[in-house]
CSV table of C-alpha atoms in Angstrom, one decimal:
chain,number,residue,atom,x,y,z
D,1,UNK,CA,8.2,8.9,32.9
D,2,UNK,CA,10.9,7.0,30.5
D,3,UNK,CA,10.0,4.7,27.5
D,4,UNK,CA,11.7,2.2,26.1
D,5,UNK,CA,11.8,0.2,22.6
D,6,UNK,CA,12.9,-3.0,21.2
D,7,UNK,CA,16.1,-2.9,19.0
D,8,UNK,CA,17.7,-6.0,17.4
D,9,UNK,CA,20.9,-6.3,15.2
D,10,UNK,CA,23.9,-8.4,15.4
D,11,UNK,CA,25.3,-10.3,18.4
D,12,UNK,CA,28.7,-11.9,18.6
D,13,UNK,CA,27.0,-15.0,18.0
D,14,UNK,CA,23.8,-15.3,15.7
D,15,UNK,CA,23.5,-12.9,12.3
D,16,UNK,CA,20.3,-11.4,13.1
D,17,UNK,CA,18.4,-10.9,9.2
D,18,UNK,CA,14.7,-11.2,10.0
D,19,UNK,CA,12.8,-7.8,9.9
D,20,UNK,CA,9.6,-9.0,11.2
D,21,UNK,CA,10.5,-7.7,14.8
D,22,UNK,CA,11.5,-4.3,13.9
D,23,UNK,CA,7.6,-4.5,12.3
D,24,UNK,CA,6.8,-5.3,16.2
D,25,UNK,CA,8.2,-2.2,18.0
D,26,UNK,CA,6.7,0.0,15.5
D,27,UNK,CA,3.6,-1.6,16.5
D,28,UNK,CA,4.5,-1.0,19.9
D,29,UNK,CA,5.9,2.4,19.3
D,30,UNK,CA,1.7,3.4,18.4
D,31,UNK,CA,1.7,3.5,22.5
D,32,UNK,CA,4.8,5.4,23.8
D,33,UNK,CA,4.6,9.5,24.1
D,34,UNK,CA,8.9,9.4,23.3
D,35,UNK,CA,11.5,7.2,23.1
D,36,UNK,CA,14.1,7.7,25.8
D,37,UNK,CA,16.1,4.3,25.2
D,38,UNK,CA,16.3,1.7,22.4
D,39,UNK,CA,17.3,-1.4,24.3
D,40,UNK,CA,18.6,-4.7,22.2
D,41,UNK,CA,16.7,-7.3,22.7
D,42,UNK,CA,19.6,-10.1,23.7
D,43,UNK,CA,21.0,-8.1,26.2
D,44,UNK,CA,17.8,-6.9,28.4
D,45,UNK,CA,19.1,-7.9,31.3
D,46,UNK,CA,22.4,-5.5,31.3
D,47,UNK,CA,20.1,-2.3,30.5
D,48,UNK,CA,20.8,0.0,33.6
D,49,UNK,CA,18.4,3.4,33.1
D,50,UNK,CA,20.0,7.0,34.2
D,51,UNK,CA,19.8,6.9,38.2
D,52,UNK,CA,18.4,3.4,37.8
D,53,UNK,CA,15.0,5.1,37.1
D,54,UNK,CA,12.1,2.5,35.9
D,55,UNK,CA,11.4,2.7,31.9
D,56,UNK,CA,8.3,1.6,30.6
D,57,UNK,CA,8.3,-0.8,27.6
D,58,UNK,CA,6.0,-3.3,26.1
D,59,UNK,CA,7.8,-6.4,25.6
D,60,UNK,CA,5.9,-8.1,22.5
D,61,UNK,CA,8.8,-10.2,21.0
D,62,UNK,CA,10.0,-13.7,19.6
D,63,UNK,CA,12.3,-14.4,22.5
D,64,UNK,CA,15.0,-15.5,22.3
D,65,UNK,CA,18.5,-16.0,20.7
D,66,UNK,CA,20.3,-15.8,24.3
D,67,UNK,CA,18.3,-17.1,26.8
D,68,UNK,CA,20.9,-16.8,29.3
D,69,UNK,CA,20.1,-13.5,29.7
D,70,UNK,CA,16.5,-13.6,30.9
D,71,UNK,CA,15.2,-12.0,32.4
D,72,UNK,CA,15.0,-8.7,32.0
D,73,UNK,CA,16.6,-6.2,34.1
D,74,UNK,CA,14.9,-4.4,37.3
D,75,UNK,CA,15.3,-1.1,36.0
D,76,UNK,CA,12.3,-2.4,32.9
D,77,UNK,CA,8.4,-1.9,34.0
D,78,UNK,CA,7.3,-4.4,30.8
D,79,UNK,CA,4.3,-5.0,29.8
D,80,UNK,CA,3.9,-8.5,29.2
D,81,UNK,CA,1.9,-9.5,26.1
D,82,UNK,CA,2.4,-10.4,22.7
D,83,UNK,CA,5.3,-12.4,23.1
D,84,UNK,CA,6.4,-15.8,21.8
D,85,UNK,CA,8.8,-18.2,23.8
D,86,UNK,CA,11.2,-20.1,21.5
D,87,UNK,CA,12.4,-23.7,22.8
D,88,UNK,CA,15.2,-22.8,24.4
D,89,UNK,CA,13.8,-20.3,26.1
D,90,UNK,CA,11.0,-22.6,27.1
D,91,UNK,CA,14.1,-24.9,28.7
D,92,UNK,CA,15.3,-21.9,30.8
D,93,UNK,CA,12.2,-21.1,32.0
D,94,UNK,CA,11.9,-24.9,33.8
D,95,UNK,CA,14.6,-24.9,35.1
D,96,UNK,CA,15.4,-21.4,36.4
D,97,UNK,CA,13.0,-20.4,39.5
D,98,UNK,CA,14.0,-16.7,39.0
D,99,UNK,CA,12.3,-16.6,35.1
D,100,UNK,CA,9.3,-17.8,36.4
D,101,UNK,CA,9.3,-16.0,39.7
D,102,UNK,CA,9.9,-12.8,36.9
D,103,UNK,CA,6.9,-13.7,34.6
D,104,UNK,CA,4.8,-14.5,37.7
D,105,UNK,CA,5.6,-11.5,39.4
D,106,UNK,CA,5.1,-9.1,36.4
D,107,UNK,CA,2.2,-11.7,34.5
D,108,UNK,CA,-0.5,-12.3,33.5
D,109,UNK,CA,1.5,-12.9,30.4
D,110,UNK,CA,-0.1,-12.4,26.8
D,111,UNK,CA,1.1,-14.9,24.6
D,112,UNK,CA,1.5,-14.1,21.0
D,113,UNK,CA,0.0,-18.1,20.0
D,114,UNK,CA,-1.6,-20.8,21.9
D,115,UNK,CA,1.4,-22.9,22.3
D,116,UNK,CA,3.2,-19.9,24.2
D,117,UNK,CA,0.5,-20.2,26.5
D,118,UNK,CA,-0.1,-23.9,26.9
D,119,UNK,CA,3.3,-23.8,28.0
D,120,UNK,CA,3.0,-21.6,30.5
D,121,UNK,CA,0.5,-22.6,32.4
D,122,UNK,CA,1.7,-26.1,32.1
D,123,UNK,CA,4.4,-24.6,34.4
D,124,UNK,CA,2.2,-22.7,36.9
D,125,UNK,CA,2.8,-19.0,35.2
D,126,UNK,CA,-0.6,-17.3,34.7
D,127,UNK,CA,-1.1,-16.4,30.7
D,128,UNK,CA,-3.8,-16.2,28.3
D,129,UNK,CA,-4.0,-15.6,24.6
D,130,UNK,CA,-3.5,-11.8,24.0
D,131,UNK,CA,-2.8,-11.9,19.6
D,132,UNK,CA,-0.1,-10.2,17.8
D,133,UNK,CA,0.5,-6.3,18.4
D,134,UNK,CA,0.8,-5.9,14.5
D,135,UNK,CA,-3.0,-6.0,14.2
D,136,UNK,CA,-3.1,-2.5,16.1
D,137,UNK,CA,-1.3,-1.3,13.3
D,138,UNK,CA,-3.3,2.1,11.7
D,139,UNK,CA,-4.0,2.3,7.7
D,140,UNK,CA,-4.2,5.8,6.1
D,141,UNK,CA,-6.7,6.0,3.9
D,142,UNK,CA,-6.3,8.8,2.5
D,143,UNK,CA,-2.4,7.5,1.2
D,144,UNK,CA,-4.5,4.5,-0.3
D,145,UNK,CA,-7.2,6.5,-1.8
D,146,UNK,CA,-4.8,8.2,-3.9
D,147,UNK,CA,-2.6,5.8,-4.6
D,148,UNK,CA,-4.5,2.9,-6.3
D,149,UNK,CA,-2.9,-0.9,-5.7
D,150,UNK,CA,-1.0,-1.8,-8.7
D,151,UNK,CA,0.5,-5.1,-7.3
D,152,UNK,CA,0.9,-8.4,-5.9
D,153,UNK,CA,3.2,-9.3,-3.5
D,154,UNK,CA,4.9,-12.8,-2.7
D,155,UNK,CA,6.6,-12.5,0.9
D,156,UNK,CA,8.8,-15.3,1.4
D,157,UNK,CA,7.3,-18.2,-0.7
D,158,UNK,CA,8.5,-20.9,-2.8
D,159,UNK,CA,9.7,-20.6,-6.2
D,160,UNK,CA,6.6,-22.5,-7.4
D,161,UNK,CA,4.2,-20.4,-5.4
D,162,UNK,CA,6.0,-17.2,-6.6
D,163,UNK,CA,6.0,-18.8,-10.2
D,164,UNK,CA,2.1,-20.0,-10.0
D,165,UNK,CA,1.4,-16.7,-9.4
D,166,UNK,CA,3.4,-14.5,-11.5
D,167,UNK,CA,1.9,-16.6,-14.1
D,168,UNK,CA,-1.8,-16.0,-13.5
D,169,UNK,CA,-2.1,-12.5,-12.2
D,170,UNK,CA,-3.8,-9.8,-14.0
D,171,UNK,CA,-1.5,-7.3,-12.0
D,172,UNK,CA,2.3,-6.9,-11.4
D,173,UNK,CA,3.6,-9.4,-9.1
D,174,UNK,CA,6.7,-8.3,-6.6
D,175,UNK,CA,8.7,-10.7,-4.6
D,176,UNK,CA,10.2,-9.5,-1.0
D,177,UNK,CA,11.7,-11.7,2.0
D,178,UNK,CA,11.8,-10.4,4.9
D,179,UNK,CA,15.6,-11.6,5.5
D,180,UNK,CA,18.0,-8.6,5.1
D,181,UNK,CA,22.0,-8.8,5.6
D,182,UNK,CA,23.0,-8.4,8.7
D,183,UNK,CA,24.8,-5.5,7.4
D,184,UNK,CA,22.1,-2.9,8.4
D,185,UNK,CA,22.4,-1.3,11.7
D,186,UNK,CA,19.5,-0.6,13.7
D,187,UNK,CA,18.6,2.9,12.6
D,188,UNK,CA,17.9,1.5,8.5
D,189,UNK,CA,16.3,-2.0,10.0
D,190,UNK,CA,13.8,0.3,11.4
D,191,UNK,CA,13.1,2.2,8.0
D,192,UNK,CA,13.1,-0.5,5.8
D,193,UNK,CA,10.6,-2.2,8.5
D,194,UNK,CA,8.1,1.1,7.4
D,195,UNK,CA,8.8,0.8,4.1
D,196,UNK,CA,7.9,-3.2,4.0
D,197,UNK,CA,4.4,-2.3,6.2
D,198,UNK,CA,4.1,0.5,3.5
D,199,UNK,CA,4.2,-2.0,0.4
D,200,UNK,CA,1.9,-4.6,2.7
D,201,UNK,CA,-0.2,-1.4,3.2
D,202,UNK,CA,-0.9,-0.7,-0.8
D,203,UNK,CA,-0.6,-3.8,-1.9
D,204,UNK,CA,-3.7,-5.3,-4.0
D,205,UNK,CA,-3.3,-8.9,-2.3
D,206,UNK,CA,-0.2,-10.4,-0.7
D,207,UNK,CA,0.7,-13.8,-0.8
D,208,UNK,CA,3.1,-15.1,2.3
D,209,UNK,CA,4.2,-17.5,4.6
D,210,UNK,CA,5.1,-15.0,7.4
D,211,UNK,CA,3.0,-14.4,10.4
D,212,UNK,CA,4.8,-10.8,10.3
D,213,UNK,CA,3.1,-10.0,7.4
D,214,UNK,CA,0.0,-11.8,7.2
D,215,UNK,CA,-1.2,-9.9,10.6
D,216,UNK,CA,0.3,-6.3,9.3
D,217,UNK,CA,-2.3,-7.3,6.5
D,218,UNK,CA,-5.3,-7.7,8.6
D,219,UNK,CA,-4.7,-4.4,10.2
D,220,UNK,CA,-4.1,-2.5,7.2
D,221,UNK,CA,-7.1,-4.4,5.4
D,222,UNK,CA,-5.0,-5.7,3.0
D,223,UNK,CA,-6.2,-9.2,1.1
D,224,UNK,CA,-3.7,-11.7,2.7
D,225,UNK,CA,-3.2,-15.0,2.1
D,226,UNK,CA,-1.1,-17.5,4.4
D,227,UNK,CA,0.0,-20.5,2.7
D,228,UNK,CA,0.7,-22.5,5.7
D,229,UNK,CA,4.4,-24.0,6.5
D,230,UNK,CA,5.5,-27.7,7.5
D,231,UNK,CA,6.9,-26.6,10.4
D,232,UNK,CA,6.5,-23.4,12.6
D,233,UNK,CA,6.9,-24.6,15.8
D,234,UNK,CA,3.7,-23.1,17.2
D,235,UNK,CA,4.0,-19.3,16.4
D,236,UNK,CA,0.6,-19.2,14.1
D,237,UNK,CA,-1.1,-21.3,16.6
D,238,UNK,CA,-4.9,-19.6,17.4
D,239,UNK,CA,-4.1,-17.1,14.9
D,240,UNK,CA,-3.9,-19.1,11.7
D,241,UNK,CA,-7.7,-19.3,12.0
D,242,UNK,CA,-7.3,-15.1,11.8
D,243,UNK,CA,-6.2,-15.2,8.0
D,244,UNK,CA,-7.4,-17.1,4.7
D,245,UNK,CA,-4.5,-19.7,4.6
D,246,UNK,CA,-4.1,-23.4,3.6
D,247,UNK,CA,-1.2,-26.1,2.4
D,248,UNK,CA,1.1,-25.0,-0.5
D,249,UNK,CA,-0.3,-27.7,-2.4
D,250,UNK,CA,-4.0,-27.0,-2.2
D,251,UNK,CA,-3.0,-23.0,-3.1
D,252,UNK,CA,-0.9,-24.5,-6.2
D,253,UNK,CA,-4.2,-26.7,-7.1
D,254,UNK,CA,-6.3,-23.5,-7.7
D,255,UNK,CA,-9.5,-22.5,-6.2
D,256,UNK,CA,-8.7,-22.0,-2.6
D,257,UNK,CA,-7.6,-18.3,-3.2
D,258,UNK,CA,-7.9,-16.0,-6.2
D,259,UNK,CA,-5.7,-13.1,-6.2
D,260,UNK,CA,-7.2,-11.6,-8.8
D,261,UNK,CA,-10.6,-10.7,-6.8
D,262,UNK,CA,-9.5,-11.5,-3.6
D,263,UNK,CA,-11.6,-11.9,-1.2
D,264,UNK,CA,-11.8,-9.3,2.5
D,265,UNK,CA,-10.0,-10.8,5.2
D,266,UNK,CA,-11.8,-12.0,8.1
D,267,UNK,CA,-12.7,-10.1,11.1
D,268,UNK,CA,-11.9,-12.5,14.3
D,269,UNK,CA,-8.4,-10.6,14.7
D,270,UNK,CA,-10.7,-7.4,16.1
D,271,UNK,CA,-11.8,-8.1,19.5
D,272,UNK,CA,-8.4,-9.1,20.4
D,273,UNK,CA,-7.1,-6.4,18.7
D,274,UNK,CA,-8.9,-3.7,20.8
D,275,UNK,CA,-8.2,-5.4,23.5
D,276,UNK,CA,-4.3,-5.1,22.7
D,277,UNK,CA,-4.6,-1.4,22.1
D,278,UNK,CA,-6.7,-1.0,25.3
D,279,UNK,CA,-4.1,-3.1,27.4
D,280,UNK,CA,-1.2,-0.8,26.1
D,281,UNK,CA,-3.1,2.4,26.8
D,282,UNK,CA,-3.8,1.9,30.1
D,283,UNK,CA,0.0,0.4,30.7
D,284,UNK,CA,2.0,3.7,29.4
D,285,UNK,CA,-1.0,6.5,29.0
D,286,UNK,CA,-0.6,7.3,25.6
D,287,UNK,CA,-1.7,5.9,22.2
D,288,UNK,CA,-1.0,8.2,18.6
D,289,UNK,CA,-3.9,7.3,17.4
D,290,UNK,CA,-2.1,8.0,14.2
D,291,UNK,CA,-1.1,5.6,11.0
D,292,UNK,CA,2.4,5.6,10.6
D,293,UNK,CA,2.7,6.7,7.4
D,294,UNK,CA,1.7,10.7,6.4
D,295,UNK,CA,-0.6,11.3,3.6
D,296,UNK,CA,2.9,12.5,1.7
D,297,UNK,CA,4.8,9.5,2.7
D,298,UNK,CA,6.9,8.0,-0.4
D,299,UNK,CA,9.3,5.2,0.7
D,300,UNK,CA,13.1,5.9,-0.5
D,301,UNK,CA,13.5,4.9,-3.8
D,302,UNK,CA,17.3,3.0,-3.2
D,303,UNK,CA,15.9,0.7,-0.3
D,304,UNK,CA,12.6,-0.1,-2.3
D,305,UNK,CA,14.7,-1.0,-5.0
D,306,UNK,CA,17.1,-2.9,-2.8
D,307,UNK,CA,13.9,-4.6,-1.6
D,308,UNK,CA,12.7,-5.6,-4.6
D,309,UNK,CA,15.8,-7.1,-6.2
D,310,UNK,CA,13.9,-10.5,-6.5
D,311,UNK,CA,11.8,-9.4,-8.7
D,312,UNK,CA,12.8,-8.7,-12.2
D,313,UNK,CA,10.0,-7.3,-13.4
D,314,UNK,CA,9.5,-5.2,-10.5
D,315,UNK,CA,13.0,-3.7,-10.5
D,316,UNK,CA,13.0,-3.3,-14.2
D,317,UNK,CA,9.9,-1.2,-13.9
D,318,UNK,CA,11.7,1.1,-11.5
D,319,UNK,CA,15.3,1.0,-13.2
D,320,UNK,CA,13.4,3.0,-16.4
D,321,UNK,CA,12.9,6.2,-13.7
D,322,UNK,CA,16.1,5.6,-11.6
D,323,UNK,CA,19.4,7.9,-12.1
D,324,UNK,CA,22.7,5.9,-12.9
D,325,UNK,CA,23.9,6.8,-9.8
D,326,UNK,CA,21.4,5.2,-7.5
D,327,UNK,CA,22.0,1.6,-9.5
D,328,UNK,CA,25.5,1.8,-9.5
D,329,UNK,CA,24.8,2.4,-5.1
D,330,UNK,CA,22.9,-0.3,-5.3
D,331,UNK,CA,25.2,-2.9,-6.9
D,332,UNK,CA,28.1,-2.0,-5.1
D,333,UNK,CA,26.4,-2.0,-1.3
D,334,UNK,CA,24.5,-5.6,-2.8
D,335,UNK,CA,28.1,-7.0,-3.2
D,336,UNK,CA,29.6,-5.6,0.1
D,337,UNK,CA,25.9,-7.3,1.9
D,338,UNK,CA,27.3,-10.7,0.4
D,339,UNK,CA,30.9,-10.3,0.9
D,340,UNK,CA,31.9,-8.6,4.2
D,341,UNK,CA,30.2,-11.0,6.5
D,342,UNK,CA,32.2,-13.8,5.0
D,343,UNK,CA,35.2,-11.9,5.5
D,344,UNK,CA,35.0,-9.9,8.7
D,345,UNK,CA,32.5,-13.1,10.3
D,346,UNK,CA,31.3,-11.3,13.8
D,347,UNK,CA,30.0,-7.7,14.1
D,348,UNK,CA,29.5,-5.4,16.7
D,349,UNK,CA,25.7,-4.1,17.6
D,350,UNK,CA,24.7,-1.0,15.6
D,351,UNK,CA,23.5,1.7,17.4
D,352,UNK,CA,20.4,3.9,16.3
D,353,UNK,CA,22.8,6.8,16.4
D,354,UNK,CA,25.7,7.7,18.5
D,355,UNK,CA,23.3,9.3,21.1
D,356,UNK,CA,21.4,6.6,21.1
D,357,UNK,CA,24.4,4.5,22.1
D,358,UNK,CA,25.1,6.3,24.7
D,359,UNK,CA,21.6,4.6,26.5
């Protein structure tokens, strides 16, 4: 039997920066033996396997930039669940007979949110409310054991929130987006998706707006905090209620969450959770059972940095035990990030390697 995995990087039309669905097909990889082919996202429905052979893959996603190209191809067994159906999407799926025919045929689907699913079943496509595959994430506690949280993190906040709480923490407080240039093939997004569940992992609280970090948090047992966003067009819908969260205003007023004892998450993510996992292992046959980070696992020190440039007390702590010649990498690839897209405009896909090309 063949696997496949989720890739994303450019296309010839969007600059693809958000990590958070790299964080997804790690959670998904949890539930595949091996990885025969990494298949981008976009372009599902061009995939053709060796001798046409069926490949197993669990399609939990944010779909999609190019909607013209739904559904997927034949030669993909998915497994349906987790996945989140953007509005133009939703405007294929009306008015094509085959998308639904595809979803109905391989369903019931498992919507990552409530308005995924409303949605369907508006349109006659059985679904129900499956959760986010992040929450089967696995800590290692032994790694956190013996390395004791230090920090704070702000994921993609607003200056004041970041500033509110860089002001009032008893702890170091590091600022990360989950936005990175476009730059990085497919190969690094992967890594620097581990590293970012690694610093959600031993974090002492995290502060976000991301639903790609807040449910990482829950499965790690991380303190998590979502401060809730204007508009989010339905992605945190039934799991908002998952996570401590509230308005950006009532977090700046004080009182709603305190960072410096925060409180344990709540546990409403779990039955749906196991259920996930179960789901998964009866679909491919396999689950690690394993965190994804080794009791010796230490990120690399030029893409935490990298990471971290947001923060400048957090990369001034780090500068005192880095060698010259890891800053001066650093500057010159932080330039190139902000340059070379402005010059060179589209980019070609990045491979995971040349093999993996090849498929």
């Amino acid at each position: 039997m063949n696997y496949g995995l989720l890739k994303y990087s450019y296309t010839s039309k969007y600059l693809y920066t958000n990590i958070g669905d790299e964080i997804q097909s790690l959670a998904a990889q949890r539930f595949l033996p091996h990885v025969d082919y990494y298949i981008f996202r976009e372009k599902m429905n061009e995939f053709r396997s060796n001798d046409h052979e069926k490949v197993k893959m669990i399609l939990n996603a944010w779909y999609m930039f190019c909607p013209e190209n739904f559904p997927p191809s034949e030669d993909i067994d998915p497994l349906l669940l987790s996945m989140h159906f953007a509005e133009k999407i939703r405007r294929k799926i009306e008015k094509s007979r085959r998308a639904r025919d595809y979803l109905i045929s391989h369903g019931p689907v498992g919507c990552r949110d409530e308005s995924t699913m409303k949605f369907l079943l508006e349109n006659s496509i059985p679904a129900y409310f499956s959760g986010c595959l992040t929450t089967t994430l696995i800590p290692n506690e032994n790694l956190r054991k013996k390395r004791e949280a230090e920090y704070i993190l702000c994921v993609d906040v607003s200056d004041e929130v970041y500033d509110y709480v860089s002001q009032r923490a008893e702890k170091p407080v590091y600022r990360l987006t989950k936005n990175f240039s476009p730059m990085f093939g497919s190969k690094s997004r992967f890594e620097i998706a581990k590293i970012m569940l690694y610093t959600y992992h031993n974090a002492y609280a995290v502060i976000t707006g991301n639903l790609h970090t807040a449910m990482p948090c829950l499965a790690f047992g991380t303190p998590v905090c979502l401060i809730d966003k204007k508009k989010y067009d339905g992605r945190f819908d039934g799991t908002e209620e998952w996570v401590r969260h509230c308005p950006e205003q009532e977090f700046l007023g004080g009182g709603f969450y305190d960072f410096n004892t925060p409180p344990d998450n709540p546990e409403k993510f779990i039955p749906f959770r196991d259920s996930l996992a179960e789901k998964c292992r009866a679909f491919t046959g396999f689950d690690s059972g394993r965190s994804l980070f080794e009791d010796d696992y230490r990120p690399d020190l030029f893409s935490l940095l990298s990471m971290m440039a947001e923060s400048y007390e957090g990369s001034r702590r780090v500068i005192l035990r880095t060698p010259g010649k890891y800053l001066l990498k650093i500057g010159v690839k932080k330039l190139l990030h902000k340059v070379l897209p402005s010059v060179f405009g589209e980019c070609s896909m990045y491979a995971l390697s040349e093999e993996d090309e090849s498929k």
